[in-house]
Coordinates of C-alpha atoms in Angstrom, one line a residue:
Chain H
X767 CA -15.7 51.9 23.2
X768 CA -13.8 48.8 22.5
X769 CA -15.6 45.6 23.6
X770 CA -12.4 44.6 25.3
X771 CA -12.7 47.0 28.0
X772 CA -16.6 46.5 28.9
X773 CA -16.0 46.0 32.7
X774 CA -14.7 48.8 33.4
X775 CA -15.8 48.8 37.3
X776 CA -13.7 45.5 37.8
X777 CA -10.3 48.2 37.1
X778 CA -10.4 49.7 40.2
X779 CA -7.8 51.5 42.2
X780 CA -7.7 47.8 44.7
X781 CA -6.8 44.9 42.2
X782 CA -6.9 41.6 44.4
X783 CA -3.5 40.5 45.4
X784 CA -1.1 38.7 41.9
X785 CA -1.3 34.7 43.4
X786 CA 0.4 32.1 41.2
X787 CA -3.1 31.1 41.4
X788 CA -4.9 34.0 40.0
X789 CA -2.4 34.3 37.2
X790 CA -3.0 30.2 36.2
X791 CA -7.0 31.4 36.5
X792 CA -6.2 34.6 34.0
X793 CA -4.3 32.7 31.7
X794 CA -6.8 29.5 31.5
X795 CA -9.6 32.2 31.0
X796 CA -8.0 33.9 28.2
X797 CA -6.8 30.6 26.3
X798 CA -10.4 29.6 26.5
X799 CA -11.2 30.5 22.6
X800 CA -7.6 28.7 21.4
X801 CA -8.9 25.9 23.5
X802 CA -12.1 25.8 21.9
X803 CA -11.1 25.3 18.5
X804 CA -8.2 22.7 19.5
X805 CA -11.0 20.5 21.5
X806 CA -13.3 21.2 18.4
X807 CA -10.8 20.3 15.7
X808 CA -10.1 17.1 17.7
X809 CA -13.4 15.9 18.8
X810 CA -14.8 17.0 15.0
X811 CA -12.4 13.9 13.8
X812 CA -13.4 11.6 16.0
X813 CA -15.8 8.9 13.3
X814 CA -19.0 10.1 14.9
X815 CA -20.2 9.7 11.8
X816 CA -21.9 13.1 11.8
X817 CA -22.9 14.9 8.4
X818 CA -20.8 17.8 7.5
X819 CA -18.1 17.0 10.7
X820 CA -15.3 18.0 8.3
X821 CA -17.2 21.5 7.5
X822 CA -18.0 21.7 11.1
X823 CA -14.6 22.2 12.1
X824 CA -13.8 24.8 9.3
X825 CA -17.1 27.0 10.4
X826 CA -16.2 26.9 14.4
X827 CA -12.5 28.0 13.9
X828 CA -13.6 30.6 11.7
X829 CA -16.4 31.7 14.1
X830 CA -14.2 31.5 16.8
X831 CA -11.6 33.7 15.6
X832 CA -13.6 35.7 13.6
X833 CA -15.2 36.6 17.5
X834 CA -12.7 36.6 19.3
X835 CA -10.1 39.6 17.1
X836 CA -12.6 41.7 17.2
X837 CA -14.0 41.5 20.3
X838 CA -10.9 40.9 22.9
X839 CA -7.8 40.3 20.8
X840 CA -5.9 39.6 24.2
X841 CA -7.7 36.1 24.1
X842 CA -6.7 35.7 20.5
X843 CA -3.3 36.9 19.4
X844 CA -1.6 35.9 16.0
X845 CA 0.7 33.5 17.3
X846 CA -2.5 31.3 18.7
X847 CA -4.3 31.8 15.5
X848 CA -1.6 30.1 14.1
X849 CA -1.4 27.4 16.3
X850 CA -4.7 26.4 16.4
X851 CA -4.8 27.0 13.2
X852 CA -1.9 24.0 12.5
X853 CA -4.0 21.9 14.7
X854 CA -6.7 22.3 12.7
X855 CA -4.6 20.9 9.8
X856 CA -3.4 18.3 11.4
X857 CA -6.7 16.9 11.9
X858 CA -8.6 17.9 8.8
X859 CA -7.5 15.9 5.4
X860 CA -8.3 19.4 3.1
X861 CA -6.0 20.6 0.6
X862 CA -2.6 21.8 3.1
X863 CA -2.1 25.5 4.4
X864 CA -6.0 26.7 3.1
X865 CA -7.7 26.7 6.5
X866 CA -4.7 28.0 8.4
X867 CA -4.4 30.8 5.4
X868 CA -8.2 31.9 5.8
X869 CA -7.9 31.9 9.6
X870 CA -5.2 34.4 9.3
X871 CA -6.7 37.0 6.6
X872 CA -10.1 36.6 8.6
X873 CA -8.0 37.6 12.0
X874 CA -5.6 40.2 10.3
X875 CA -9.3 41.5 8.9
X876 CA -11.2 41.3 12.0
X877 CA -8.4 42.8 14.2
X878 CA -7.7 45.7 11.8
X879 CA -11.5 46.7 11.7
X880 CA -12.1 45.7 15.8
X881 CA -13.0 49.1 16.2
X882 CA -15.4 49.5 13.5
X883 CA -17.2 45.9 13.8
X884 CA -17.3 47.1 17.6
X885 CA -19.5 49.9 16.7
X886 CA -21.8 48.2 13.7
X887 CA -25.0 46.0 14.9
X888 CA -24.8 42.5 14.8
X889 CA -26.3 41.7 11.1
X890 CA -23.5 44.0 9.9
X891 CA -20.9 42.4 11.4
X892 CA -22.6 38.8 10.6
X893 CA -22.7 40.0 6.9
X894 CA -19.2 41.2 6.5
X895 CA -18.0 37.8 8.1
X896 CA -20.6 35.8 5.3
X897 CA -18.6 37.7 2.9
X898 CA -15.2 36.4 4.2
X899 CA -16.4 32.9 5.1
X900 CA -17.6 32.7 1.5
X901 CA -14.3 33.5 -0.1
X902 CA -12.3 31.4 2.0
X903 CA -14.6 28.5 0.7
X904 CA -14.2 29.5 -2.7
X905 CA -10.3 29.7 -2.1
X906 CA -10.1 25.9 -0.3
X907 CA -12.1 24.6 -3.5
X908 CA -10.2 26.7 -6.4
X909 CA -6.9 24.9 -4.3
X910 CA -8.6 21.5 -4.5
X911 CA -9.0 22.3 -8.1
X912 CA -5.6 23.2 -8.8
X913 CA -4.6 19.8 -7.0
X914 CA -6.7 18.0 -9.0
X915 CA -5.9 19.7 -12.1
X916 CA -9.7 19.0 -13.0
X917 CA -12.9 21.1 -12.4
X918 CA -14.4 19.6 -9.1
X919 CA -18.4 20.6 -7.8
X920 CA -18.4 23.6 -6.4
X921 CA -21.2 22.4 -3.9
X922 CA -19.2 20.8 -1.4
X923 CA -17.7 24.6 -0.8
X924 CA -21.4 26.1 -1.0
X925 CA -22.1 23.8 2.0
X926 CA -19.5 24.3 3.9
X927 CA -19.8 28.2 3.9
X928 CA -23.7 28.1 4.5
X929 CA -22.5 25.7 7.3
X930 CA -20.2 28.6 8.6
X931 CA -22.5 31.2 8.3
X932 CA -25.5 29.3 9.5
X933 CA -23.5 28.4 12.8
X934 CA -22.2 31.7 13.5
X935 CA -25.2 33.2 15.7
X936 CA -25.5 30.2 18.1
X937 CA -21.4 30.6 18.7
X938 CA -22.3 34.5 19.2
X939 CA -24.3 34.3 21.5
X940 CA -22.0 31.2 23.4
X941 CA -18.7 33.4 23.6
X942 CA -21.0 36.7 24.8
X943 CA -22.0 34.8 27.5
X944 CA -18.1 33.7 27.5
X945 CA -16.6 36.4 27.8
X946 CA -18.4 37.9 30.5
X947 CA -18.1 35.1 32.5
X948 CA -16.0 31.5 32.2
X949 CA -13.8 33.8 29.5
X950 CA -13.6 37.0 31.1
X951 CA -9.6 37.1 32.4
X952 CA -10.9 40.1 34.8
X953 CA -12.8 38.1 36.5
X954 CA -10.3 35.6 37.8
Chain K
X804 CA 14.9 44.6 26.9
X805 CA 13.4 45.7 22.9
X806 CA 12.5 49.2 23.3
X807 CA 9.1 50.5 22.6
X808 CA 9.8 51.1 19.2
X809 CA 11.1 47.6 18.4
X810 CA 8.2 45.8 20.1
X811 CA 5.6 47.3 17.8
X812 CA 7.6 46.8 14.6
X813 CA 7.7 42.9 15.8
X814 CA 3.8 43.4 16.5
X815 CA 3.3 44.6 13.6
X816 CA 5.5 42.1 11.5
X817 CA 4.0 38.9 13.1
X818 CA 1.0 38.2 11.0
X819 CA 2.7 39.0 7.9
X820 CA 5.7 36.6 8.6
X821 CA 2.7 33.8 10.3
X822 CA 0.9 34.4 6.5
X823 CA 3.8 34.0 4.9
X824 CA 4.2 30.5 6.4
X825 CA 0.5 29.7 5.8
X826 CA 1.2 30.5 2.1
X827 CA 4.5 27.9 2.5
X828 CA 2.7 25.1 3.8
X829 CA -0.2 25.7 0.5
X830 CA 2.8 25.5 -1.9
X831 CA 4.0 22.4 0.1
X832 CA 0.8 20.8 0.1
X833 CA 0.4 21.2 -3.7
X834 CA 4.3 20.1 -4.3
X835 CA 4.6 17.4 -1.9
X836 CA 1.7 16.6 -0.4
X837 CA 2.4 12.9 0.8
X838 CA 4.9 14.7 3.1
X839 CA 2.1 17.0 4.9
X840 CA -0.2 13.4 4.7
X841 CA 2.8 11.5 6.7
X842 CA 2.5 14.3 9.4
X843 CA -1.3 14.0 9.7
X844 CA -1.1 10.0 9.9
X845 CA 1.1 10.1 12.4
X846 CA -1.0 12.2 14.3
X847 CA -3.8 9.9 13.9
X848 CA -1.7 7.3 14.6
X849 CA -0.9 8.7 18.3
X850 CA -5.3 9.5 18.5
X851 CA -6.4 6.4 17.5
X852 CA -7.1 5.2 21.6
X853 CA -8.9 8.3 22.1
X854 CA -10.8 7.8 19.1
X855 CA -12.1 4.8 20.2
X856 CA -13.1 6.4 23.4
X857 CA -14.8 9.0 21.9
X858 CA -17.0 7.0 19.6
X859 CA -17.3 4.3 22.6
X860 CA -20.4 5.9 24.2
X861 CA -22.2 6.0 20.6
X862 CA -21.5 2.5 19.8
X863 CA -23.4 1.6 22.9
X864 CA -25.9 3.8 22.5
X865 CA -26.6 2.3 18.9
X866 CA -26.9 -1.0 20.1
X867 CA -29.4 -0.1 22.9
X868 CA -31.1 1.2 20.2
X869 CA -31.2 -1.8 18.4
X870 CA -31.8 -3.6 21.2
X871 CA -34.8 -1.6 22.1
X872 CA -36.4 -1.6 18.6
X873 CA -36.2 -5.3 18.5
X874 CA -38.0 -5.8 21.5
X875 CA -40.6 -3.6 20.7
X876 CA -41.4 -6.2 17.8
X877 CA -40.2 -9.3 18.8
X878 CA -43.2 -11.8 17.4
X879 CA -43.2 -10.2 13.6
X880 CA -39.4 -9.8 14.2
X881 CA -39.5 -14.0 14.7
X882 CA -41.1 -14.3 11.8
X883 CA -39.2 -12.7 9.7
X884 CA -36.1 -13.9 11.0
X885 CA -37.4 -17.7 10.6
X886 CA -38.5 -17.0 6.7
X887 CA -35.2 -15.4 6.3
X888 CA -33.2 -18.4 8.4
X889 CA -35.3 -20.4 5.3
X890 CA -34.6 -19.1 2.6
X891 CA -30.7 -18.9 3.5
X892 CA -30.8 -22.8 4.6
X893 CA -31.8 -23.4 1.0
X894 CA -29.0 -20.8 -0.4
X895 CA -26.3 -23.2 2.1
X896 CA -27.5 -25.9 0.9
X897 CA -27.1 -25.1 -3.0
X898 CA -23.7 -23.1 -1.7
X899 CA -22.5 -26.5 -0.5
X900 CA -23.8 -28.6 -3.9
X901 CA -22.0 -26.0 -6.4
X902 CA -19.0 -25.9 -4.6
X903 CA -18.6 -29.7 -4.2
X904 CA -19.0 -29.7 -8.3
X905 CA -16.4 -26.3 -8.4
X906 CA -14.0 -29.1 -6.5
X907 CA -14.5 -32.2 -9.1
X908 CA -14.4 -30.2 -12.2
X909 CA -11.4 -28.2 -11.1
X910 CA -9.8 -31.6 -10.0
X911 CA -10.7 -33.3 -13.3
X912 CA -9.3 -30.2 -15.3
X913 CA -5.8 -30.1 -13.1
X914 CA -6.5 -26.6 -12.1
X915 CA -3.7 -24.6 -10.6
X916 CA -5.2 -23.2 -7.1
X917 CA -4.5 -19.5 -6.9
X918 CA -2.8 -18.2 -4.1
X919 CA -4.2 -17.3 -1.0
X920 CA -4.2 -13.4 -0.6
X921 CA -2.7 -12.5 3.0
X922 CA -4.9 -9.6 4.9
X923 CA -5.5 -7.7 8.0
X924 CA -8.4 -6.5 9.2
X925 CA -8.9 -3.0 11.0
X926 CA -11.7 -0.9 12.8
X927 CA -11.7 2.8 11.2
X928 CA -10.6 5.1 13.4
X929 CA -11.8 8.6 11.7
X930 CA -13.5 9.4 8.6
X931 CA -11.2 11.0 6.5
X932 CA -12.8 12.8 3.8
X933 CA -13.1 16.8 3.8
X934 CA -15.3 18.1 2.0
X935 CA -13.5 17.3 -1.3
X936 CA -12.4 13.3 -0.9
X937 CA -13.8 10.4 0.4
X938 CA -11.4 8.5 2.4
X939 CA -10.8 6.7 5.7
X940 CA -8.4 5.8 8.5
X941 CA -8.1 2.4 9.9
X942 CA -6.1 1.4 12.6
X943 CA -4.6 -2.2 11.9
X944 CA -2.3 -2.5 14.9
X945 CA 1.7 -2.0 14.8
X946 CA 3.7 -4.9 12.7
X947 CA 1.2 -5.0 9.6
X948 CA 2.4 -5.7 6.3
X949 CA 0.4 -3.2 4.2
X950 CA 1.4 -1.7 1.4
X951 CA 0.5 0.7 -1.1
X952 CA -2.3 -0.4 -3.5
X953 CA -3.5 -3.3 -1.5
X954 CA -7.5 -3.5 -1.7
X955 CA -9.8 -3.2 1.0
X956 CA -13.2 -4.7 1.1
X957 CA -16.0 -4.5 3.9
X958 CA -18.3 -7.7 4.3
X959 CA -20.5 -7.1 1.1
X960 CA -17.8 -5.8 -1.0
X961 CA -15.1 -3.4 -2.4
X962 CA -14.2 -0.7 -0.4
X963 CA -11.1 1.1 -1.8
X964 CA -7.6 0.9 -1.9
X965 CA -4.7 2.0 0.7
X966 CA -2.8 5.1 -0.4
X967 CA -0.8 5.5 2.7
X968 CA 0.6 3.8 5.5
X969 CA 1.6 4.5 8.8
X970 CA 2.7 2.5 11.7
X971 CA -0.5 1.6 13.0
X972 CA -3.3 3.4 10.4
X973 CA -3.3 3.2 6.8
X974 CA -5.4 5.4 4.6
X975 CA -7.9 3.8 2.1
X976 CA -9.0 6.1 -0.8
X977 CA -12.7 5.0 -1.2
X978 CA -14.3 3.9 -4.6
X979 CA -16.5 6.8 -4.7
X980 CA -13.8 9.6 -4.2
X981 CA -13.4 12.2 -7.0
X982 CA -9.3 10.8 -7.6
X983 CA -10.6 6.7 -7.9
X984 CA -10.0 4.7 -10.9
X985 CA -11.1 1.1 -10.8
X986 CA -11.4 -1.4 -13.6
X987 CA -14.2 -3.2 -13.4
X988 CA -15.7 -5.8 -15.8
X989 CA -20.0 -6.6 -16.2
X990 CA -21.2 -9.4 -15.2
X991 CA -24.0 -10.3 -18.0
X992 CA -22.7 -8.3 -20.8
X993 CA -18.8 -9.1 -19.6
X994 CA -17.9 -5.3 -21.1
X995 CA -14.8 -3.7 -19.7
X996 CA -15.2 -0.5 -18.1
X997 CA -13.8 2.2 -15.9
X998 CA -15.6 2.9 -12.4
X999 CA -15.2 6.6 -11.8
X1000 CA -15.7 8.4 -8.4
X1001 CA -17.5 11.8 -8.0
X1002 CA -17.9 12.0 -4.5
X1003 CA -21.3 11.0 -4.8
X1004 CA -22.6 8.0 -3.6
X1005 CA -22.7 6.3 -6.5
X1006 CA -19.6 6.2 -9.0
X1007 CA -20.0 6.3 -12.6
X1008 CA -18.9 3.9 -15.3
X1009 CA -17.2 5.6 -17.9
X1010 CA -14.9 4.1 -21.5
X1011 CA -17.3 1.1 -21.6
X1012 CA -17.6 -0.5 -25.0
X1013 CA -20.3 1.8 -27.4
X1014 CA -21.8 -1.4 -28.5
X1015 CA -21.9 -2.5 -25.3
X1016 CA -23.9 -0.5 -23.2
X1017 CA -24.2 -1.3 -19.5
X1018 CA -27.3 -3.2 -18.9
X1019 CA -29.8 -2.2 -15.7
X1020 CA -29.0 -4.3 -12.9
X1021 CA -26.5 -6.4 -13.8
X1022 CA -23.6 -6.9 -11.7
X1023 CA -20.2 -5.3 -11.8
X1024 CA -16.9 -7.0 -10.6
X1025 CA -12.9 -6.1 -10.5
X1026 CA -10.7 -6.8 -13.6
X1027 CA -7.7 -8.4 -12.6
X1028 CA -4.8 -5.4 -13.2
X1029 CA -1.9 -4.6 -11.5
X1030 CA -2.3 -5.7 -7.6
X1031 CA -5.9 -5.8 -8.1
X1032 CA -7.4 -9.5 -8.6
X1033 CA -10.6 -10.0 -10.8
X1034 CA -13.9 -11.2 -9.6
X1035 CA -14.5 -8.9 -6.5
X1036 CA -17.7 -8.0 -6.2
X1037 CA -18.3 -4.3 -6.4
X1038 CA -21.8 -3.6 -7.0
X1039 CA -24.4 -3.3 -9.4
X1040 CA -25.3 -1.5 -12.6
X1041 CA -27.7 1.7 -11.9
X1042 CA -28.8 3.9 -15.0
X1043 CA -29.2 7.5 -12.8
X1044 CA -30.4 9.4 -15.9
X1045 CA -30.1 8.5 -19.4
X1046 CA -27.0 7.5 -20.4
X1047 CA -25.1 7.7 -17.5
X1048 CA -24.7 4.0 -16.1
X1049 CA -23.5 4.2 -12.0
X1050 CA -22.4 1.2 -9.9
X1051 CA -24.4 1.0 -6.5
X1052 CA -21.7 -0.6 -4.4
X1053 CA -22.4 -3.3 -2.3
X1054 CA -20.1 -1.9 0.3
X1055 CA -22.2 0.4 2.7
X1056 CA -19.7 3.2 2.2
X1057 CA -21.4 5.7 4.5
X1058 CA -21.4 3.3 7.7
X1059 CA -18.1 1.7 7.7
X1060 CA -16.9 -0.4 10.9
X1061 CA -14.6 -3.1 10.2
X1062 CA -12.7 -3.5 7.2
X1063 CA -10.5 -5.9 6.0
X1064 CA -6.9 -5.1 3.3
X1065 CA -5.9 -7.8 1.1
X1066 CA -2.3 -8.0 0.0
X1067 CA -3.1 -10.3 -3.2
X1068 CA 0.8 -9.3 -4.0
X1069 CA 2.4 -7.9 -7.3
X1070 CA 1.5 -9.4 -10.6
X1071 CA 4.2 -11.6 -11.3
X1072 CA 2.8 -13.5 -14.2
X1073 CA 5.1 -12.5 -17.1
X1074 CA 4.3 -12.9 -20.4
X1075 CA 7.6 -15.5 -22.2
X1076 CA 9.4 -14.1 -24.4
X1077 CA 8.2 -13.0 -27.6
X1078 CA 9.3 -14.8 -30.6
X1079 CA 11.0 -12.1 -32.1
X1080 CA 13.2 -11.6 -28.9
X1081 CA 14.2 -15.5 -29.8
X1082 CA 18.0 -15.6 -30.6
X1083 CA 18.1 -17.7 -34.4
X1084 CA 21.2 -19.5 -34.9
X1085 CA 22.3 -18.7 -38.1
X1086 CA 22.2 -21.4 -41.1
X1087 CA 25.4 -21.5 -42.5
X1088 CA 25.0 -20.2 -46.4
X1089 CA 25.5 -23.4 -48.2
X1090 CA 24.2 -26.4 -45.7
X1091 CA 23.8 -28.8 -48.0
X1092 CA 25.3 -29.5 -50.7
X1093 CA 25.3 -33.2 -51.7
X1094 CA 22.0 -35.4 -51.1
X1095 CA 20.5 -35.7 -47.9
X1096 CA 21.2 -38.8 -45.9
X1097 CA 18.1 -40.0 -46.1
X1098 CA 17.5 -39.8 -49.2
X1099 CA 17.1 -43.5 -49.6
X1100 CA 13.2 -42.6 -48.2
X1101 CA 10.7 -42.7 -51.4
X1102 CA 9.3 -39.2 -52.2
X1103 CA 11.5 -36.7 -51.1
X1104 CA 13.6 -34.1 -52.5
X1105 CA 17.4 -34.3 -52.9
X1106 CA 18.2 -30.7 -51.9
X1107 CA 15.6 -28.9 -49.5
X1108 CA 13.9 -26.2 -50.1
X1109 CA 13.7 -27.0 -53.6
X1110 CA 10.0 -29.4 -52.7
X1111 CA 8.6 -32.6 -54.1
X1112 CA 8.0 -33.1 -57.8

């Protein structure tokens, strides 16, 4: 079964009555990830002063996404991907396009195996996204590279996708308890 | 209304076409690049109040902090502070001695003051770096005249220099960023060098003289090039391993607050004219024929170019 539809005893045969209100409620609920990773990205650029606030940002949009395709694709459809994904550009200072490129292929990836991921156990799933959170590391620093026309440390990129991956089970276990409850557009 | 069919063709086609945009802007961030920066200054630009709202709780909380571990050591603090207030008195007092002497020999030698550099001084608003640069953002109000290449310098020393500007921020490229090139000249063994940033802390010097090897602890300062004046103090000279001489900078690059940009204003001093460049008037071929007019004067030829006897 999809993880989209686990509340199945909330579809039943009396839906409460369509309000304007109910409908604002529904649509705030399922723009709760897109929000996440706009608030993120803006907070993240704020000079906190914070080790690894640049790579922070990369790792939660990931995560989020990542999450979020797979698990109830309503909340996260291309078109927000992309938006949030332009946000993040706007306030990150990496090589142009790279972040919003990743976010993409990990979404197209992550939507087109949502029913697979749904069925494998967490560490599976955890492993497959170490995989992609790797490459698109690799990618953003072959691209800084290429900028630079010179053969930058690689470290920087190892840091930021150990960042990504290390980060990823805390934000699990946020947006489960998200999207039964402050996320969850059925329960408006 | 699209039929059924149409709607999940256009499902379908969206990511593609969105990827195909995300590959556009990549290939407009590698082929113009300052025109994606303008776009993410100017968003800066329109943050910079929330910025400072953001990081207003922290400040405070840092200076309770201070506040707090001063007064848990206020007698030895007194101390301290009283040996240091000292020792500084003494440093005044041979500040004020050497620069009375600066005054009187540079009046006895006619020296030409050197312009006073014009500069604005900013908080940063956002560290800018990424993983892969080291730069920040300061806000320096609207109606600033910062330009390009104008240096910035904290209160111990050099800081960087501005790549972009906005209305309100500018962006300064820090010493220690993988794309910075400064010229820099040692103090003891007054060798010319090249200050190189790896995004470490500490840049490298690099194309110093072979014969001339960077000495330990010695300081390093500016060569005047370009808009860059000399004698700025950047930092000292650090051997990290064998052979590889590094400047620590005196700037504290990793807690920066307020920063100042110096326009010290294009180098206008022109070499004249080189000699070759001079226009000759041509001698006519046969200039002098008879004897000179003063030829009544003992000892000198009659025709020139012929020379005495």
């Amino acid at each position: 079964m999809v993880a989209e539809n686990s509340t199945p005893h909330l579809h039943s045969a009396v839906e409460p009555k369509q309000t304007f209100r109910r409908a604002l409620d529904m649509a705030a609920r399922a723009a709760m990830p897109s929000l996440f990773i706009v608030f993120s990205a803006i907070l993240l650029s704020a000079p906190f002063g914070i080790p690894g606030q640049a790579q922070l940002q990369f790792g939660i949009a990931m995560c989020t996404v990542w999450f979020w395709a797979y698990s109830r694709p309503r909340s996260m459809p291309a078109l927000a991907v992309f938006l949030c994904g332009l946000v993040v550009e706007i306030f990150s200072f990496g090589p142009p396009g790279t972040v919003l490129l990743s976010l993409l292929v990990i979404y197209g990836v992550a939507h087109h195996w949502r029913y697979g991921l749904s069925r494998l156990g967490f560490i599976a799933g955890w492993l497959i996204f170490s995989v992609f959170a790797a490459l698109a590391s690799f990618f953003q620093w072959a691209l800084v590279c290429l900028h630079a026309v010179a053969l930058l440390s690689p470290a920087p990129g190892l840091f930021q996708a150990a960042l990504t991956i290390g980060i990823y089970p805390s934000l699990t276990a946020l947006f489960v308890w998200g999207r039964r409850t402050f996320a969850n557009p059925d329960q408006a | 209304m699209l039929s059924i069919h149409a709607r999940q063709v256009l499902a379908k086609a969206v990511l593609p076409i969105l990827i195909l945009l995300a590959v556009g802007l990549v290939l407009l961030g590698l082929v113009r690049r300052p025109a994606v920066d303008g776009v993410r200054l100017m968003a800066t630009d329109f943050m910079a109040p929330a910025y400072h709202g953001l990081v207003w709780p922290q400040e405070r909380v840092k200076v309770w902090l201070t506040d707090l571990r001063g007064a848990t050591d206020l007698a030895k603090e007194n101390a301290r502070l009283r040996d240091e207030n000292r020792a500084l008195r003494h440093w005044y007092d041979v500040a004020v001695a050497l620069a009375a002497e600066n005054g009187r020999l540079k009046k006895s030698l006619h020296w030409i003051p050197e312009t006073v550099p014009q500069y604005v001084t900013g908080r940063v608003t956002r560290d800018d770096g990424g993983p892969y640069s080291r730069a920040v953002l300061l806000d320096v109000g609207s109606g600033h005249d910062v330009r390009i290449g104008d240096v910035a310098l904290d209160a111990a020393g050099l800081l960087g220099r501005v790549t972009e500007v906005g209305p309100h921020t500018v962006r300064v490229l820090m010493i220690n960023d993988d794309a910075s090139r400064i010229p820099v000249t040692l103090g003891s063994s007054h060798g010319d060098a090249i200050m190189a940033g790896d995004d470490t802390a500490s840049p490298r010097l690099i194309f110093y003289p072979q014969d001339h090897h960077p000495v330990e602890g010695e300081r390093v300062e500016t060569r005047g090039q370009s808009t860059m004046p000399a004698g700025l103090p950047v930092g000292t000279v650090h051997y990290s391993a064998p052979n590889r001489p590094v400047v620590v900078p005196d700037a504290d690059l990793d807690r920066l607050d307020i920063v100042r940009v110096f326009d010290y204003g294009d180098d206008d001093s022109q070499a004249p004219d080189a000699p070759g460049r001079v226009r000759v008037k041509k001698l006519p071929q046969n200039p002098l024929t008879g004897p000179l007019p003063f030829s009544w004067l003992p000892n000198l030829p009659d025709m020139p170019g012929r020379g005495g006897q």
